[in-house]
GROMACS .gro file of N, CA, C and O in nm:
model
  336
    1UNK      N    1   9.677  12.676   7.889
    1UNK     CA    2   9.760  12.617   7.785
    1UNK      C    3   9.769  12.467   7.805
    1UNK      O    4   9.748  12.425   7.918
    2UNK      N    5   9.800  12.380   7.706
    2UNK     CA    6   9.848  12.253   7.727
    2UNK      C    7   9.918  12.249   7.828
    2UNK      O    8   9.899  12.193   7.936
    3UNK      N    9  10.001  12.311   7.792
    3UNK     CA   10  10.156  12.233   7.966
    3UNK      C   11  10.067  12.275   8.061
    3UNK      O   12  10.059  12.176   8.135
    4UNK      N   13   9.976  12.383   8.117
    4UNK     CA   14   9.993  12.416   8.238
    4UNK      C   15   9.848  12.300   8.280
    4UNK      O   16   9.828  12.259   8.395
    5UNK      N   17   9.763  12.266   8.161
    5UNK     CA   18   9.671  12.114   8.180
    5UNK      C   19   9.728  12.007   8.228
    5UNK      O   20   9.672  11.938   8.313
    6UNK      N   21   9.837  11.982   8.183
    6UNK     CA   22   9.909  11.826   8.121
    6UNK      C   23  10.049  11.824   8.155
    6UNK      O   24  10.133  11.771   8.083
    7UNK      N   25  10.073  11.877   8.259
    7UNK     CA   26  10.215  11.864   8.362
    7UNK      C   27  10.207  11.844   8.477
    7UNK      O   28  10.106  11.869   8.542
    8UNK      N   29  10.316  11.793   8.526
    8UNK     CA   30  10.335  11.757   8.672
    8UNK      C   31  10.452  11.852   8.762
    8UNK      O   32  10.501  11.851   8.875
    9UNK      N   33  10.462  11.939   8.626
    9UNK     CA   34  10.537  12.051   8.660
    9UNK      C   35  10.462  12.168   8.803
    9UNK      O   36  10.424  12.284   8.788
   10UNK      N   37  10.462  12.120   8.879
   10UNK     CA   38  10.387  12.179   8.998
   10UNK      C   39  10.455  12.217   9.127
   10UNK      O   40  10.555  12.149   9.147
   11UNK      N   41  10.431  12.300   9.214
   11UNK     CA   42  10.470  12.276   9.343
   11UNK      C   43  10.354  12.160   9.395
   11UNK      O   44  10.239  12.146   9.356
   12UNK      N   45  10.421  12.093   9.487
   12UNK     CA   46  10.354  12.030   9.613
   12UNK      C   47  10.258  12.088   9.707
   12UNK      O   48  10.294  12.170   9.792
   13UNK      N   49  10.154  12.053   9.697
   13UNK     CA   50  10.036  12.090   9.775
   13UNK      C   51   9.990  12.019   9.872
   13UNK      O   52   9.972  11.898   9.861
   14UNK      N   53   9.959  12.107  10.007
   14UNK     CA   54   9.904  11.995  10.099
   14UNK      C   55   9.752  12.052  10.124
   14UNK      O   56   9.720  12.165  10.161
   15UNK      N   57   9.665  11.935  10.093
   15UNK     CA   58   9.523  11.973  10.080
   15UNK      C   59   9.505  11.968  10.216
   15UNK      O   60   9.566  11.889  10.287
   16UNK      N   61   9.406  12.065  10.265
   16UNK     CA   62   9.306  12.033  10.398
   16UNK      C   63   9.200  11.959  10.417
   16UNK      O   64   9.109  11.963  10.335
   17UNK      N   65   9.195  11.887  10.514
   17UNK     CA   66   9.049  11.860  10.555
   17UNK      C   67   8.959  11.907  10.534
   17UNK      O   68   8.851  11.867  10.491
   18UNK      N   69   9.018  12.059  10.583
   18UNK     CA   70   8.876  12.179  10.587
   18UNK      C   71   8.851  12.185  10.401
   18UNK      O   72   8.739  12.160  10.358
   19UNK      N   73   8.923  12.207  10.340
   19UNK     CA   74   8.937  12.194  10.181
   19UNK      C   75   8.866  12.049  10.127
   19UNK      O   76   8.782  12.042  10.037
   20UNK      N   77   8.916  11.948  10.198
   20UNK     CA   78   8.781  11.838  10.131
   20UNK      C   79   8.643  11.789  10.173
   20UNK      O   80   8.568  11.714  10.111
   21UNK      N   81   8.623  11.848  10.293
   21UNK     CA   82   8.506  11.871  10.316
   21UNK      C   83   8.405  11.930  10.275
   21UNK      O   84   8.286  11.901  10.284
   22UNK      N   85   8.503  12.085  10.191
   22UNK     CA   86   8.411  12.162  10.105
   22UNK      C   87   8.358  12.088  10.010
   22UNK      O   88   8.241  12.062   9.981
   23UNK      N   89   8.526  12.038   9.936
   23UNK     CA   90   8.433  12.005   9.825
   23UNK      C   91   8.414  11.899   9.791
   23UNK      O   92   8.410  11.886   9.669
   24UNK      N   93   8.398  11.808   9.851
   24UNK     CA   94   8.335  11.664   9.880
   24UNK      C   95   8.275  11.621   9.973
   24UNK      O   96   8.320  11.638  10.087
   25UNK      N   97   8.144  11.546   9.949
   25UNK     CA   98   8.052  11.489  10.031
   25UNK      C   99   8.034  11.348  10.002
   25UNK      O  100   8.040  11.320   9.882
   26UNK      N  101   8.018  11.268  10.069
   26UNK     CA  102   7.974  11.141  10.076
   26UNK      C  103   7.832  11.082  10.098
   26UNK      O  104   7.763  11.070  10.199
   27UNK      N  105   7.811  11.044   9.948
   27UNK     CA  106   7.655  11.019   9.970
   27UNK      C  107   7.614  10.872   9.988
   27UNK      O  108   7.500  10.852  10.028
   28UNK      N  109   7.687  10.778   9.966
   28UNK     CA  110   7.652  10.662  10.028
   28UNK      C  111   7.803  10.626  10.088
   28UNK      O  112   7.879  10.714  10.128
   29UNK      N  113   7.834  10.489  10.089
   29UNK     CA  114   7.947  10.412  10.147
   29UNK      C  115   8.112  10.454  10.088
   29UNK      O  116   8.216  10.503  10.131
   30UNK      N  117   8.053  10.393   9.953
   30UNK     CA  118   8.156  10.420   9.842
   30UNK      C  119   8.135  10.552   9.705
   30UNK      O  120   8.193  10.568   9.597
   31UNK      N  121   8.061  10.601   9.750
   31UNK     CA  122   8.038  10.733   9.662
   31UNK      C  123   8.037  10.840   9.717
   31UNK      O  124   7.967  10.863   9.815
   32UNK      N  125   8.112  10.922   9.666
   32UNK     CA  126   8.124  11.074   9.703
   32UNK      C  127   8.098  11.172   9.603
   32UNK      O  128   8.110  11.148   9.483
   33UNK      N  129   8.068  11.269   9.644
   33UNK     CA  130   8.024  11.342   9.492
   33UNK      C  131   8.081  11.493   9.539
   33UNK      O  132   8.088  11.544   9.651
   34UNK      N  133   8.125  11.551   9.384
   34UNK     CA  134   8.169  11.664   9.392
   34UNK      C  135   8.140  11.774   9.325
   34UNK      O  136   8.129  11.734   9.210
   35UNK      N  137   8.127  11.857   9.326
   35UNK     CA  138   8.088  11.992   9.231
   35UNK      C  139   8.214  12.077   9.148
   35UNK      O  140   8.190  12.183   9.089
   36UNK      N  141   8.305  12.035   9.151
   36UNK     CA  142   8.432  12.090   9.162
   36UNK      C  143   8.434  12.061   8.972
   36UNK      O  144   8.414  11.943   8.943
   37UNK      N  145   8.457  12.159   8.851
   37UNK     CA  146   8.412  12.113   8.751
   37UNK      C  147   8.584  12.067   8.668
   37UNK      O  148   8.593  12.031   8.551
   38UNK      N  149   8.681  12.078   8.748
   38UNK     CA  150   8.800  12.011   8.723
   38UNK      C  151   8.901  12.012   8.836
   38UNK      O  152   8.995  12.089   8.854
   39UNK      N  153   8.851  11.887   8.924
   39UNK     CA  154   8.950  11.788   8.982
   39UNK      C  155   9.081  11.834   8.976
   39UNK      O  156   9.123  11.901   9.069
   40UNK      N  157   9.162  11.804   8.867
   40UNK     CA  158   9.288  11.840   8.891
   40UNK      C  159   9.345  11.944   8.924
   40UNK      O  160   9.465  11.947   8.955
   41UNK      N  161   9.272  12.040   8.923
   41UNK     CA  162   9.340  12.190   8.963
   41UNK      C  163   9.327  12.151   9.141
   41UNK      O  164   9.416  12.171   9.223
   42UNK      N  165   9.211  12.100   9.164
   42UNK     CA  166   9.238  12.114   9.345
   42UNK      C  167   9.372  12.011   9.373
   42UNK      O  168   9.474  12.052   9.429
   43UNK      N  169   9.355  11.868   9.325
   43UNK     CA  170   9.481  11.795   9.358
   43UNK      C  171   9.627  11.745   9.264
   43UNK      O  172   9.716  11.684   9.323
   44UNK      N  173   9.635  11.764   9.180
   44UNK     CA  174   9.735  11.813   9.138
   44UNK      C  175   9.866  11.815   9.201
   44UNK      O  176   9.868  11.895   9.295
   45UNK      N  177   9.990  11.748   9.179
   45UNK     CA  178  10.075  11.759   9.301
   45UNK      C  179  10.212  11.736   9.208
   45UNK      O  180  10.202  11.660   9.111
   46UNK      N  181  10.330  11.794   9.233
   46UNK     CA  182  10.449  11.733   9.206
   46UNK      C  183  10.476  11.641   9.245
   46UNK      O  184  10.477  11.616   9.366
   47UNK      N  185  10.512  11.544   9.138
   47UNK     CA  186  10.514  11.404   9.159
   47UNK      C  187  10.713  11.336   9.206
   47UNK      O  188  10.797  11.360   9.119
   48UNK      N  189  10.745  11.284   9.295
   48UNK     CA  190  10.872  11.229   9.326
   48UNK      C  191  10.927  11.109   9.156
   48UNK      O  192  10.870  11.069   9.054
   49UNK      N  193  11.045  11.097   9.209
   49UNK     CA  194  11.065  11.058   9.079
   49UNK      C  195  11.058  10.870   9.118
   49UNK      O  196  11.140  10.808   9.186
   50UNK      N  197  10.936  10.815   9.051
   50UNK     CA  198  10.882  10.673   9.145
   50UNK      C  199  10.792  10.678   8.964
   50UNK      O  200  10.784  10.751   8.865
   51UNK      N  201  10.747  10.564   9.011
   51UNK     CA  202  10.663  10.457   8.926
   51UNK      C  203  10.517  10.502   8.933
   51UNK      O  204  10.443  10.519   9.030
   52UNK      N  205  10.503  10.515   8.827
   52UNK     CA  206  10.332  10.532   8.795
   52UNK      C  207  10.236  10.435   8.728
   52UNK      O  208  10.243  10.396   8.611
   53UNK      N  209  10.139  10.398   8.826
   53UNK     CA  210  10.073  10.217   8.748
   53UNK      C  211   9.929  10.319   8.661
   53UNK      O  212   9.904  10.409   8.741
   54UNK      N  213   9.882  10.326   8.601
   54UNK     CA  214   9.711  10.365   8.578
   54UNK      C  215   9.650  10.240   8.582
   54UNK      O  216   9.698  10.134   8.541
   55UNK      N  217   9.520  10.262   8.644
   55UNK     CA  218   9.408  10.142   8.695
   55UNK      C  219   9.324  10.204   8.631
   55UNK      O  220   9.318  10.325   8.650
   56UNK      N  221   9.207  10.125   8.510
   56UNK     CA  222   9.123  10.223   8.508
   56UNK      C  223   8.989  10.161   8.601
   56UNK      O  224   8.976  10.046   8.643
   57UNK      N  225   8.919  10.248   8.615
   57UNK     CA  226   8.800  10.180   8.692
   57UNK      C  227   8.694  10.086   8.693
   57UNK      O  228   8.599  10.086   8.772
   58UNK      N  229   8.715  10.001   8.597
   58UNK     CA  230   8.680   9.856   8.571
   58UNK      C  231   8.711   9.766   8.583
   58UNK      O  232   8.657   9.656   8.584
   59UNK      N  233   8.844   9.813   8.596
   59UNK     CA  234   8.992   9.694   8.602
   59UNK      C  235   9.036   9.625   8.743
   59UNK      O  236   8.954   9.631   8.835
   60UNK      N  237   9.124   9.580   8.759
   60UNK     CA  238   9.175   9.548   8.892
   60UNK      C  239   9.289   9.471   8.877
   60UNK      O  240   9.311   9.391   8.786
   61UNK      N  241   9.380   9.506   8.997
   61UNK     CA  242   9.532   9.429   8.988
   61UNK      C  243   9.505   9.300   9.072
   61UNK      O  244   9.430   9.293   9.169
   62UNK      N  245   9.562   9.224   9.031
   62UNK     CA  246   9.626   9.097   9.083
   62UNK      C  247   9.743   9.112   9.197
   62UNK      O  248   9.845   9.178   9.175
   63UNK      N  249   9.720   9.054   9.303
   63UNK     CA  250   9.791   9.049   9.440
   63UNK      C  251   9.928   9.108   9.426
   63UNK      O  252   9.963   9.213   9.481
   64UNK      N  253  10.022   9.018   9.329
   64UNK     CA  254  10.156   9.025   9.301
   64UNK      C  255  10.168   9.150   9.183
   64UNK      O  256  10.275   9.145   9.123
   65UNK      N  257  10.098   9.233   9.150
   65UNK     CA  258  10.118   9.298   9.035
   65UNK      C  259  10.188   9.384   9.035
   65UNK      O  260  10.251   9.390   8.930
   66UNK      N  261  10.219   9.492   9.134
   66UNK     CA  262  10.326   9.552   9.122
   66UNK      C  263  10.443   9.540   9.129
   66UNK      O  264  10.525   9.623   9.089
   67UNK      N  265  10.474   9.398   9.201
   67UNK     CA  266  10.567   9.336   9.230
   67UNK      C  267  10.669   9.298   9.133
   67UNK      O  268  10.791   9.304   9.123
   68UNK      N  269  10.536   9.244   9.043
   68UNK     CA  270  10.598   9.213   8.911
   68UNK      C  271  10.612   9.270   8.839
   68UNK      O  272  10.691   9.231   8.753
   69UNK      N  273  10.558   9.375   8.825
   69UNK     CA  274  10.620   9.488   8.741
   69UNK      C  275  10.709   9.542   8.751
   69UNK      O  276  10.759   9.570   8.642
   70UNK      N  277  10.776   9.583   8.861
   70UNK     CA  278  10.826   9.649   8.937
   70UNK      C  279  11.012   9.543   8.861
   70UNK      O  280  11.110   9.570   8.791
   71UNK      N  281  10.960   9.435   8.931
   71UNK     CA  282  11.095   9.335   8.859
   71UNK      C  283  11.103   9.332   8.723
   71UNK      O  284  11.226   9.338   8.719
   72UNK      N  285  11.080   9.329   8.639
   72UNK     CA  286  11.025   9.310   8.477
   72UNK      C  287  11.129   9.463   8.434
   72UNK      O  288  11.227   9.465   8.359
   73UNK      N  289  11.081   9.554   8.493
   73UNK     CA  290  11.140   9.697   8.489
   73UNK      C  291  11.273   9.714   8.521
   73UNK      O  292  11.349   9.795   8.468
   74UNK      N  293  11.302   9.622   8.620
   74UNK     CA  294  11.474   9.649   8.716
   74UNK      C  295  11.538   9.565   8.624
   74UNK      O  296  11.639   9.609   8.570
   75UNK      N  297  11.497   9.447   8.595
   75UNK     CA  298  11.575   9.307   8.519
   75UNK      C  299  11.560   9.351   8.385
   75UNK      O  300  11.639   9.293   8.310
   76UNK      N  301  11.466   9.454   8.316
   76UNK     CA  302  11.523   9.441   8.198
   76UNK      C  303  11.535   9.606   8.130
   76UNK      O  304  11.526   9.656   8.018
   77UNK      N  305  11.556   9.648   8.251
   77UNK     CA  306  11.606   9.809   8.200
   77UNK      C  307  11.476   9.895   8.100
   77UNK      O  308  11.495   9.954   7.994
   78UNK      N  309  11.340   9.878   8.175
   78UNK     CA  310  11.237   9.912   8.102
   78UNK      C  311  11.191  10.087   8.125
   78UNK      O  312  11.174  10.151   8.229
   79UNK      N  313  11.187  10.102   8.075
   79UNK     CA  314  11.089  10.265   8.040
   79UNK      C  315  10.958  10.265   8.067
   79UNK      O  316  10.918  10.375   8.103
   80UNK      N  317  10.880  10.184   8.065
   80UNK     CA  318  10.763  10.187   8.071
   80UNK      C  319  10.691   9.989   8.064
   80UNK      O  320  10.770   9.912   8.011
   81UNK      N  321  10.613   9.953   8.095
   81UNK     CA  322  10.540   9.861   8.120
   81UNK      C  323  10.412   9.797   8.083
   81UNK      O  324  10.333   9.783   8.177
   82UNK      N  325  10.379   9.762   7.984
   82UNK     CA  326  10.217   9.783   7.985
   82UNK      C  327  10.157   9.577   7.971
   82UNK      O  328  10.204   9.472   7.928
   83UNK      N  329  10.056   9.614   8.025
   83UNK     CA  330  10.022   9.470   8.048
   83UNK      C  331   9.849   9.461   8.074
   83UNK      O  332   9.782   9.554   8.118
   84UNK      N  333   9.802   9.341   8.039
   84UNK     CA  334   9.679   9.361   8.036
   84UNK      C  335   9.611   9.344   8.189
   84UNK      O  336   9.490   9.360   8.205
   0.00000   0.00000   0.00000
């Protein structure tokens, strides 16, 4: 179903070693490759109640960026954040 895709409605899971070894290998430095044909079911986790940034993988933060977000949010009573 949707919710059970697209929630964080979860227990807390603690993955193994022995569990990412299966299913991940490392084929060069910075690449690992997996067979696993949806990710989120292995990690997946109930999330604490904290701040969530998305990075996408082209992108990159600036030194101070959470920092500043982080203030922007406290000083002006924000819900959410978005910035280029």
């Amino acid at each position: 179903s949707f919710e059970k895709t697209h929630t964080f409605k979860k227990n807390t899971k603690i993955i193994k070693k022995e569990d990412i070894k299966v299913n991940f290998k490392q084929i060069q430095k910075r690449y690992i490759k997996t067979n696993l044909e949806n990710i989120n079911e292995f990690i997946i986790q109930e999330l604490p109640n904290s701040i969530i940034h998305f990075l996408d993988s082209d992108d990159y933060f600036l030194k101070d960026c959470i920092k500043l977000c982080l203030q922007n949010m406290i000083e002006k009573d924000l819900d959410i954040c978005v910035h280029n």
